[in-house]
Amino acid sequence: MPGEVPPWRTALSAALQRGSKAPEARYVQLATVDGHGLPRNRTVVFRGFGPASQLLVLTDARSQKVGELTAQPRAEVCWYLAATREQFRLRSHCTLHGAGATGDWARLRTELWQARGARGQAEWLGTVPAEALREAVDDFVLLVCDVQHAEHLQLRTDPHTETVWSRMGDAWTTQILRGG
Ligand SMILES: Cc1cc2nc3c(=O)[nH]c(=O)nc-3n(C[C@H](O)[C@H](O)[C@H](O)COP(=O)(O)O)c2cc1C
C-alpha cells in the first residue's frame, strides 16, 4: 500500500489537530447514491487515514450503504470543524474489505477488529462477548474511501478561502479558487 501523502491530507491533518478535542473531528458525513440514483447520507466515525489518499471507516455488511457502494462505489465525505470554521469535502472511490479481504487491507481489518475490544465488537455481534474475539466476524467491513478530489473551505478568512485539489493518477494539482 505505498504512496505519497497528498496535499489535501496535510491540510486536513492540520485542521484536525487544531480542532482535535471537538467531537466533530471524529464524525463525518458519508454520502452515497442508492439504486434509484437518489442521494443517501449518514454520520460515521472517521477511523484514520490509510497509507496514502485513503480515509478509513468501519461498517456492517448488513447496512444499506454496503449494498449501495457495491453497486456504485462512489461517495463524498464531508467534515465541518466548528472550532476553526472549516469544511472539507472529499470525493472518493470506495472499496469494501469484509470477510473476503486479502493482503494488506485484510491485515488492517483484523488489526482494527482486535483494537475494538469486546465492547466495540458487540456492535457487530449484537452482544458483548466474554472476551474479545481475535478473528473478525464476516459482517465487519473496512470501508476504504480513496480520495480523488478534495475541497477545503475556510470561513475564518476574509474573503473566505477555497482550495481545490484534483488527482491525476498519483499526482495532485492545487487550485485556490478564492482567498488565499
Ligand atoms: C455519531 C454517530 C456515529 C456513527 N458511526 C458509524 C460508523 O462508524 N459506521 C457505521 O456504519 N455507522 C455509523 N453510524 C450509524 C450511521 O449513521 C447509519 O445510521 C447506519 O450506518 C446505517 O446507515 P445505512 O442504512 O445508510 O447503511 C453512526 C451514527 C452516529 C449518529
Coordinates of N, CA and C and ligand atoms in Angstrom, one line a residue:
M1 N 0.8 -1.2 0.0 CA 0.0 0.0 0.0 C 0.9 1.3 0.0
P2 N 1.9 1.3 -0.9 CA 2.7 2.5 -0.9 C 2.0 3.7 -1.4
G3 N 2.6 4.9 -1.2 CA 2.0 6.1 -1.8 C 2.5 7.3 -1.0
E4 N 2.4 8.5 -1.7 CA 2.9 9.7 -1.0 C 1.7 10.4 -0.4
V5 N 2.0 11.2 0.6 CA 1.0 11.9 1.4 C 0.5 13.0 0.5
P6 N -0.8 13.0 0.1 CA -1.3 14.1 -0.8 C -1.5 15.4 0.0
P7 N -1.5 16.5 -0.8 CA -1.5 17.8 -0.1 C -2.8 18.1 0.7
W8 N -4.0 17.6 0.2 CA -5.2 17.8 1.0 C -5.1 17.2 2.4
R9 N -4.4 16.0 2.4 CA -4.3 15.3 3.7 C -3.5 16.1 4.7
T10 N -2.5 16.8 4.2 CA -1.7 17.6 5.1 C -2.6 18.7 5.7
A11 N -3.4 19.4 4.8 CA -4.3 20.4 5.3 C -5.3 19.9 6.2
L12 N -5.9 18.7 5.9 CA -6.9 18.1 6.8 C -6.3 17.7 8.1
S13 N -5.1 17.1 8.1 CA -4.5 16.6 9.4 C -4.2 17.8 10.3
A14 N -3.8 19.0 9.7 CA -3.5 20.2 10.4 C -4.8 20.7 11.0
A15 N -5.9 20.7 10.3 CA -7.2 21.1 10.8 C -7.7 20.2 11.9
L16 N -7.5 18.9 11.7 CA -8.0 18.0 12.8 C -7.1 18.2 14.1
Q17 N -5.9 18.5 13.9 CA -5.0 18.8 15.1 C -5.6 20.0 15.8
R18 N -5.9 21.1 15.0 CA -6.4 22.3 15.6 C -7.7 22.1 16.4
G19 N -8.6 21.2 15.8 CA -9.9 21.0 16.5 C -10.0 19.6 17.1
S20 N -8.9 19.0 17.5 CA -8.9 17.6 17.8 C -9.7 17.3 19.1
K21 N -10.0 18.3 19.9 CA -10.8 18.0 21.1 C -12.3 18.0 20.8
A22 N -12.7 18.5 19.7 CA -14.1 18.7 19.3 C -14.6 17.3 18.8
P23 N -15.8 16.9 19.2 CA -16.4 15.6 18.8 C -16.5 15.5 17.2
E24 N -16.7 16.7 16.6 CA -16.9 16.6 15.1 C -15.6 16.3 14.4
A25 N -14.5 16.3 15.1 CA -13.2 15.9 14.5 C -13.2 14.4 14.2
R26 N -14.1 13.7 14.9 CA -14.2 12.2 14.7 C -15.3 11.8 13.7
Y27 N -16.3 12.7 13.6 CA -17.5 12.3 12.9 C -17.5 13.0 11.5
V28 N -17.9 12.2 10.5 CA -18.0 12.8 9.2 C -19.3 12.3 8.6
Q29 N -19.8 13.1 7.6 CA -20.9 12.6 6.8 C -20.5 11.9 5.6
L30 N -21.1 10.8 5.3 CA -20.7 10.0 4.2 C -21.9 9.8 3.3
A31 N -21.8 10.4 2.1 CA -23.0 10.4 1.1 C -22.7 9.4 0.0
T32 N -23.7 8.7 -0.3 CA -23.7 7.7 -1.4 C -24.9 7.9 -2.3
V33 N -25.0 7.0 -3.3 CA -26.1 7.1 -4.2 C -26.8 5.7 -4.1
D34 N -28.2 5.7 -4.0 CA -28.8 4.4 -3.9 C -29.2 3.9 -5.3
G35 N -29.9 2.7 -5.3 CA -30.2 2.1 -6.6 C -31.1 2.8 -7.5
H36 N -31.8 3.8 -6.9 CA -32.7 4.7 -7.7 C -32.0 6.0 -8.2
G37 N -30.7 6.1 -7.9 CA -30.0 7.3 -8.2 C -30.2 8.4 -7.2
L38 N -30.8 8.1 -6.1 CA -31.1 9.1 -5.1 C -30.0 9.2 -4.0
P39 N -29.7 10.4 -3.5 CA -28.7 10.6 -2.5 C -29.1 9.9 -1.2
R40 N -28.1 9.4 -0.5 CA -28.2 8.9 0.9 C -27.0 9.4 1.7
N41 N -27.3 9.8 2.9 CA -26.2 10.4 3.7 C -26.4 9.9 5.1
R42 N -25.2 9.8 5.8 CA -25.3 9.4 7.2 C -23.9 9.8 7.9
T43 N -24.0 9.8 9.2 CA -22.8 10.1 10.0 C -22.0 8.8 10.3
V44 N -20.7 8.8 10.1 CA -19.9 7.7 10.5 C -18.7 8.2 11.2
V45 N -18.0 7.3 11.9 CA -16.7 7.7 12.6 C -15.6 7.6 11.7
F46 N -14.8 8.6 11.6 CA -13.5 8.6 10.9 C -12.5 7.8 11.7
R47 N -12.0 6.7 11.1 CA -11.1 5.8 11.8 C -9.6 6.1 11.5
G48 N -9.3 7.1 10.7 CA -8.0 7.4 10.4 C -7.7 7.4 8.9
F49 N -6.4 7.6 8.6 CA -6.0 7.6 7.2 C -5.4 6.3 6.9
G50 N -5.5 5.9 5.6 CA -4.7 4.8 5.0 C -3.3 5.2 4.8
P51 N -2.6 4.4 4.0 CA -1.2 4.8 3.8 C -1.0 6.0 2.9
A52 N -2.0 6.4 2.1 CA -1.8 7.5 1.2 C -3.0 8.4 1.1
S53 N -3.9 8.2 0.1 CA -5.0 9.1 -0.1 C -6.3 8.5 0.5
Q54 N -6.2 7.6 1.4 CA -7.4 6.9 1.9 C -7.9 7.3 3.2
L55 N -9.2 7.4 3.4 CA -9.9 7.6 4.7 C -10.5 6.2 5.1
L56 N -10.5 5.9 6.4 CA -10.9 4.6 6.8 C -12.2 4.7 7.6
V57 N -13.2 3.8 7.4 CA -14.4 3.8 8.1 C -14.7 2.3 8.4
L58 N -15.4 2.1 9.5 CA -15.8 0.7 9.8 C -17.3 0.6 9.7
T59 N -17.8 -0.4 9.1 CA -19.2 -0.6 8.9 C -19.7 -2.0 9.0
D60 N -21.0 -2.2 8.8 CA -21.6 -3.5 8.9 C -22.0 -4.0 7.5
A61 N -21.7 -5.2 7.1 CA -22.1 -5.7 5.8 C -23.6 -5.7 5.6
R62 N -24.4 -5.7 6.7 CA -25.8 -5.7 6.6 C -26.4 -4.3 6.3
S63 N -25.6 -3.3 6.4 CA -26.1 -2.0 6.3 C -26.4 -1.6 4.8
Q64 N -27.3 -0.7 4.6 CA -27.6 -0.3 3.2 C -26.5 0.3 2.4
K65 N -25.6 1.0 3.1 CA -24.5 1.7 2.4 C -23.6 0.7 1.8
V66 N -23.5 -0.5 2.3 CA -22.6 -1.6 1.7 C -23.2 -2.0 0.4
G67 N -24.5 -2.2 0.3 CA -25.2 -2.6 -0.9 C -25.0 -1.4 -1.9
E68 N -25.2 -0.2 -1.4 CA -25.1 1.0 -2.3 C -23.7 1.1 -2.9
L69 N -22.7 0.9 -2.0 CA -21.3 1.1 -2.5 C -20.9 -0.1 -3.4
T70 N -21.5 -1.2 -3.2 CA -21.1 -2.4 -4.0 C -21.6 -2.1 -5.5
A71 N -22.8 -1.5 -5.6 CA -23.4 -1.2 -6.9 C -22.7 0.1 -7.5
Q72 N -22.4 1.1 -6.7 CA -21.9 2.4 -7.1 C -20.8 2.8 -6.1
P73 N -19.6 2.5 -6.4 CA -18.5 2.7 -5.4 C -18.0 4.1 -5.3
R74 N -18.9 5.1 -5.3 CA -18.5 6.5 -5.2 C -19.2 7.0 -4.0
A75 N -18.4 7.9 -3.2 CA -19.0 8.5 -2.1 C -18.4 9.9 -1.9
E76 N -19.1 10.8 -1.2 CA -18.4 12.0 -0.8 C -18.5 12.1 0.7
V77 N -17.3 12.4 1.3 CA -17.2 12.6 2.7 C -17.2 14.1 3.0
C78 N -17.9 14.5 4.0 CA -18.0 15.9 4.4 C -17.7 16.1 5.9
W79 N -16.8 17.1 6.2 CA -16.5 17.4 7.6 C -16.8 18.9 7.8
Y80 N -17.3 19.2 8.9 CA -17.3 20.6 9.4 C -16.7 20.7 10.7
L81 N -15.6 21.5 10.8 CA -14.9 21.6 12.1 C -15.3 23.0 12.6
A82 N -16.2 23.0 13.6 CA -16.8 24.2 14.0 C -15.8 25.2 14.7
A83 N -14.9 24.6 15.5 CA -13.9 25.4 16.2 C -13.1 26.3 15.3
T84 N -12.8 25.8 14.1 CA -12.0 26.6 13.2 C -12.7 27.0 12.0
R85 N -14.0 26.7 11.9 CA -14.9 27.1 10.8 C -14.3 26.7 9.5
E86 N -14.1 25.4 9.4 CA -13.5 24.8 8.1 C -14.4 23.7 7.6
Q87 N -14.5 23.6 6.3 CA -15.2 22.4 5.7 C -14.3 21.7 4.8
F88 N -14.3 20.4 4.8 CA -13.6 19.6 3.8 C -14.6 18.7 3.1
R89 N -14.6 18.7 1.8 CA -15.4 17.7 1.1 C -14.5 16.9 0.2
L90 N -14.6 15.5 0.3 CA -13.7 14.6 -0.3 C -14.4 13.6 -1.1
R91 N -14.3 13.8 -2.5 CA -14.9 12.8 -3.4 C -14.1 11.6 -3.5
S92 N -14.7 10.4 -3.3 CA -13.9 9.2 -3.2 C -14.3 8.0 -4.0
H93 N -13.4 7.2 -4.3 CA -13.7 5.9 -4.9 C -13.6 4.9 -3.7
C94 N -14.6 4.1 -3.5 CA -14.6 3.3 -2.3 C -14.4 1.8 -2.6
T95 N -13.7 1.1 -1.7 CA -13.6 -0.3 -1.7 C -14.0 -0.9 -0.4
L96 N -14.6 -2.1 -0.4 CA -15.1 -2.7 0.8 C -14.3 -4.0 1.1
H97 N -13.8 -4.1 2.3 CA -13.0 -5.2 2.7 C -13.6 -5.9 3.9
G98 N -14.4 -7.0 3.5 CA -15.1 -7.7 4.5 C -14.5 -9.1 4.7
A99 N -15.4 -10.1 4.8 CA -15.0 -11.5 5.0 C -13.9 -12.0 4.0
G100 N -14.1 -11.5 2.7 CA -13.2 -12.0 1.7 C -11.9 -11.1 1.5
A101 N -11.6 -10.3 2.4 CA -10.5 -9.3 2.3 C -9.2 -10.1 2.1
T102 N -8.3 -9.5 1.4 CA -6.9 -10.2 1.2 C -5.8 -9.1 1.4
G103 N -4.6 -9.6 1.6 CA -3.4 -8.7 1.6 C -3.4 -7.7 2.7
D104 N -2.9 -6.5 2.4 CA -2.7 -5.5 3.5 C -4.0 -5.1 4.1
W105 N -5.0 -4.9 3.2 CA -6.3 -4.5 3.8 C -6.9 -5.5 4.7
A106 N -6.7 -6.8 4.4 CA -7.2 -7.8 5.3 C -6.5 -7.8 6.7
R107 N -5.2 -7.5 6.6 CA -4.4 -7.4 7.9 C -4.9 -6.2 8.7
L108 N -5.1 -5.0 8.0 CA -5.6 -3.8 8.7 C -7.0 -4.1 9.3
R109 N -7.8 -4.8 8.5 CA -9.2 -5.1 9.0 C -9.1 -5.9 10.3
T110 N -8.2 -6.9 10.4 CA -8.0 -7.7 11.6 C -7.5 -6.8 12.7
E111 N -6.5 -6.0 12.4 CA -6.0 -5.1 13.5 C -7.1 -4.2 14.1
L112 N -7.9 -3.6 13.2 CA -9.0 -2.7 13.6 C -10.0 -3.5 14.4
W113 N -10.3 -4.7 14.0 CA -11.2 -5.5 14.8 C -10.7 -5.8 16.2
Q114 N -9.5 -6.2 16.3 CA -8.9 -6.5 17.6 C -8.8 -5.3 18.5
A115 N -8.6 -4.1 17.8 CA -8.5 -2.9 18.6 C -9.8 -2.4 19.2
R116 N -10.9 -3.0 18.6 CA -12.3 -2.6 19.1 C -12.5 -3.1 20.6
G117 N -11.9 -4.2 20.9 CA -12.1 -4.8 22.2 C -13.5 -5.4 22.2
A118 N -13.8 -6.1 23.4 CA -15.1 -6.8 23.5 C -16.3 -5.9 23.3
R119 N -16.3 -4.7 24.0 CA -17.4 -3.8 23.9 C -17.6 -3.2 22.5
G120 N -16.5 -2.9 21.8 CA -16.7 -2.4 20.5 C -17.1 -3.5 19.5
Q121 N -16.7 -4.7 19.7 CA -17.0 -5.8 18.8 C -18.5 -6.1 19.0
A122 N -19.1 -5.8 20.1 CA -20.5 -6.1 20.4 C -21.4 -5.4 19.3
E123 N -21.0 -4.3 18.7 CA -21.8 -3.6 17.7 C -22.1 -4.6 16.5
W124 N -21.1 -5.5 16.2 CA -21.3 -6.4 15.1 C -21.9 -7.7 15.6
L125 N -21.7 -8.1 16.9 CA -22.1 -9.4 17.4 C -23.5 -9.3 18.0
G126 N -23.9 -8.1 18.4 CA -25.3 -8.0 19.0 C -25.2 -8.2 20.5
T127 N -24.1 -8.7 21.0 CA -23.9 -8.9 22.4 C -22.5 -8.8 22.8
V128 N -22.1 -8.4 24.0 CA -20.7 -8.3 24.4 C -20.2 -9.7 24.7
P129 N -19.1 -10.1 23.9 CA -18.5 -11.4 24.2 C -17.8 -11.4 25.5
A130 N -17.6 -12.7 26.0 CA -17.0 -12.8 27.3 C -15.5 -12.3 27.3
E131 N -14.9 -12.5 26.2 CA -13.6 -11.9 25.9 C -13.5 -11.5 24.4
A132 N -12.7 -10.5 24.1 CA -12.6 -10.0 22.8 C -12.2 -11.2 21.8
L133 N -12.9 -11.2 20.6 CA -12.6 -12.2 19.6 C -11.4 -11.8 18.8
R134 N -10.5 -12.8 18.5 CA -9.3 -12.4 17.7 C -9.7 -12.3 16.2
E135 N -10.6 -13.1 15.7 CA -11.0 -13.1 14.3 C -12.2 -12.3 14.1
A136 N -12.2 -11.4 13.1 CA -13.3 -10.6 12.8 C -14.5 -11.4 12.3
V137 N -15.7 -11.0 12.7 CA -16.9 -11.7 12.1 C -17.1 -11.2 10.7
D138 N -17.8 -12.0 9.9 CA -18.0 -11.7 8.5 C -18.6 -10.3 8.2
D139 N -19.5 -9.9 9.1 CA -20.2 -8.6 8.9 C -19.3 -7.4 9.2
F140 N -18.2 -7.6 9.7 CA -17.3 -6.5 10.0 C -16.6 -6.1 8.7
V141 N -16.8 -4.8 8.3 CA -16.3 -4.4 7.0 C -15.5 -3.1 7.1
L142 N -14.3 -3.2 6.6 CA -13.4 -2.0 6.5 C -13.8 -1.3 5.2
L143 N -14.3 -0.1 5.3 CA -14.6 0.7 4.1 C -13.5 1.7 3.9
V144 N -12.9 1.6 2.7 CA -11.7 2.5 2.3 C -12.2 3.5 1.3
C145 N -12.1 4.7 1.6 CA -12.5 5.8 0.7 C -11.2 6.4 0.1
D146 N -11.0 6.1 -1.1 CA -9.8 6.6 -1.8 C -10.1 7.9 -2.4
V147 N -9.6 9.0 -1.9 CA -10.0 10.4 -2.3 C -9.4 10.7 -3.7
Q148 N -10.3 11.2 -4.6 CA -10.0 11.6 -5.9 C -10.0 13.1 -6.1
H149 N -10.7 13.8 -5.3 CA -10.9 15.2 -5.4 C -11.2 15.8 -4.0
A150 N -10.6 16.9 -3.7 CA -10.8 17.4 -2.3 C -11.1 18.9 -2.4
E151 N -12.0 19.4 -1.5 CA -12.2 20.8 -1.4 C -12.2 21.3 0.0
H152 N -11.5 22.4 0.3 CA -11.3 22.9 1.6 C -11.9 24.4 1.6
L153 N -12.9 24.6 2.4 CA -13.4 26.0 2.6 C -13.1 26.5 4.0
Q154 N -12.5 27.7 4.0 CA -12.2 28.3 5.3 C -13.0 29.6 5.5
L155 N -13.9 29.6 6.5 CA -14.8 30.7 6.7 C -14.1 31.8 7.5
R156 N -13.0 31.5 8.2 CA -12.4 32.5 9.1 C -11.7 33.6 8.4
T157 N -11.3 33.3 7.1 CA -10.6 34.4 6.4 C -11.6 35.3 5.7
D158 N -11.1 36.5 5.4 CA -12.0 37.5 4.7 C -11.2 38.0 3.5
P159 N -11.5 37.6 2.3 CA -12.6 36.8 1.9 C -12.4 35.3 2.3
H160 N -13.5 34.5 2.3 CA -13.3 33.1 2.6 C -12.3 32.5 1.6
T161 N -11.6 31.4 2.1 CA -10.6 30.8 1.2 C -11.1 29.4 0.8
E162 N -11.0 29.1 -0.5 CA -11.5 27.8 -1.0 C -10.3 27.3 -1.9
T163 N -9.9 26.1 -1.4 CA -8.8 25.4 -2.1 C -9.3 24.1 -2.7
V164 N -9.0 23.7 -3.9 CA -9.4 22.5 -4.5 C -8.2 21.7 -5.0
W165 N -8.2 20.4 -4.7 CA -7.1 19.5 -5.1 C -7.8 18.5 -6.0
S166 N -7.2 18.2 -7.2 CA -7.6 17.2 -8.1 C -6.5 16.2 -8.4
R167 N -6.9 15.0 -8.5 CA -6.0 13.9 -8.7 C -5.9 13.4 -10.2
M168 N -4.7 13.3 -10.7 CA -4.5 12.7 -12.0 C -3.5 11.6 -11.8
G169 N -4.0 10.4 -11.7 CA -3.1 9.2 -11.4 C -2.6 9.4 -10.0
D170 N -1.3 9.4 -9.7 CA -0.8 9.6 -8.4 C -0.4 11.1 -8.1
A171 N -0.6 12.0 -9.1 CA -0.2 13.4 -8.9 C -1.4 14.2 -8.5
W172 N -1.2 15.3 -7.8 CA -2.3 16.2 -7.3 C -2.0 17.6 -7.8
T173 N -3.1 18.2 -8.3 CA -2.9 19.7 -8.6 C -3.7 20.5 -7.6
T174 N -3.2 21.6 -7.3 CA -3.8 22.5 -6.3 C -4.3 23.8 -7.0
Q175 N -5.6 24.2 -6.7 CA -6.1 25.4 -7.2 C -6.8 26.2 -6.1
I176 N -6.4 27.4 -6.0 CA -7.0 28.3 -5.0 C -8.1 29.1 -5.7
L177 N -9.4 28.8 -5.4 CA -10.5 29.4 -6.1 C -10.8 30.8 -5.6
R178 N -10.7 30.9 -4.2 CA -11.0 32.2 -3.6 C -10.0 32.4 -2.5
G179 N -9.8 33.7 -2.1 CA -9.0 34.0 -0.9 C -7.5 33.5 -1.1
G180 N -6.9 33.1 -0.1 CA -5.5 32.6 -0.1 C -4.6 33.9 -0.1
Ligands
LIG1 C1 -22.4 9.8 15.9 C2 -22.6 8.6 15.0 C3 -21.6 7.8 14.6 C4 -21.8 6.7 13.7 N1 -20.8 5.9 13.3 C5 -21.0 4.9 12.4 C6 -19.9 4.2 11.9 O1 -18.7 4.5 12.2 N2 -20.2 3.2 11.0 C7 -21.4 3.0 10.6 O2 -21.6 2.1 9.7 N3 -22.5 3.6 11.1 C8 -22.3 4.6 12.0 N4 -23.4 5.3 12.5 C9 -24.7 4.9 12.0 C10 -25.0 5.5 10.6 O3 -25.2 6.9 10.7 C11 -26.2 4.9 10.0 O4 -27.4 5.1 10.7 C12 -26.0 3.4 9.8 O5 -24.7 3.1 9.4 C13 -27.0 2.8 8.8 O6 -26.8 3.6 7.6 P1 -27.2 3.0 6.1 O7 -28.5 2.4 6.3 O8 -27.2 4.2 5.2 O9 -26.2 2.0 5.8 C14 -23.2 6.4 13.3 C15 -24.2 7.2 13.7 C16 -23.9 8.3 14.5 C17 -25.1 9.2 14.9

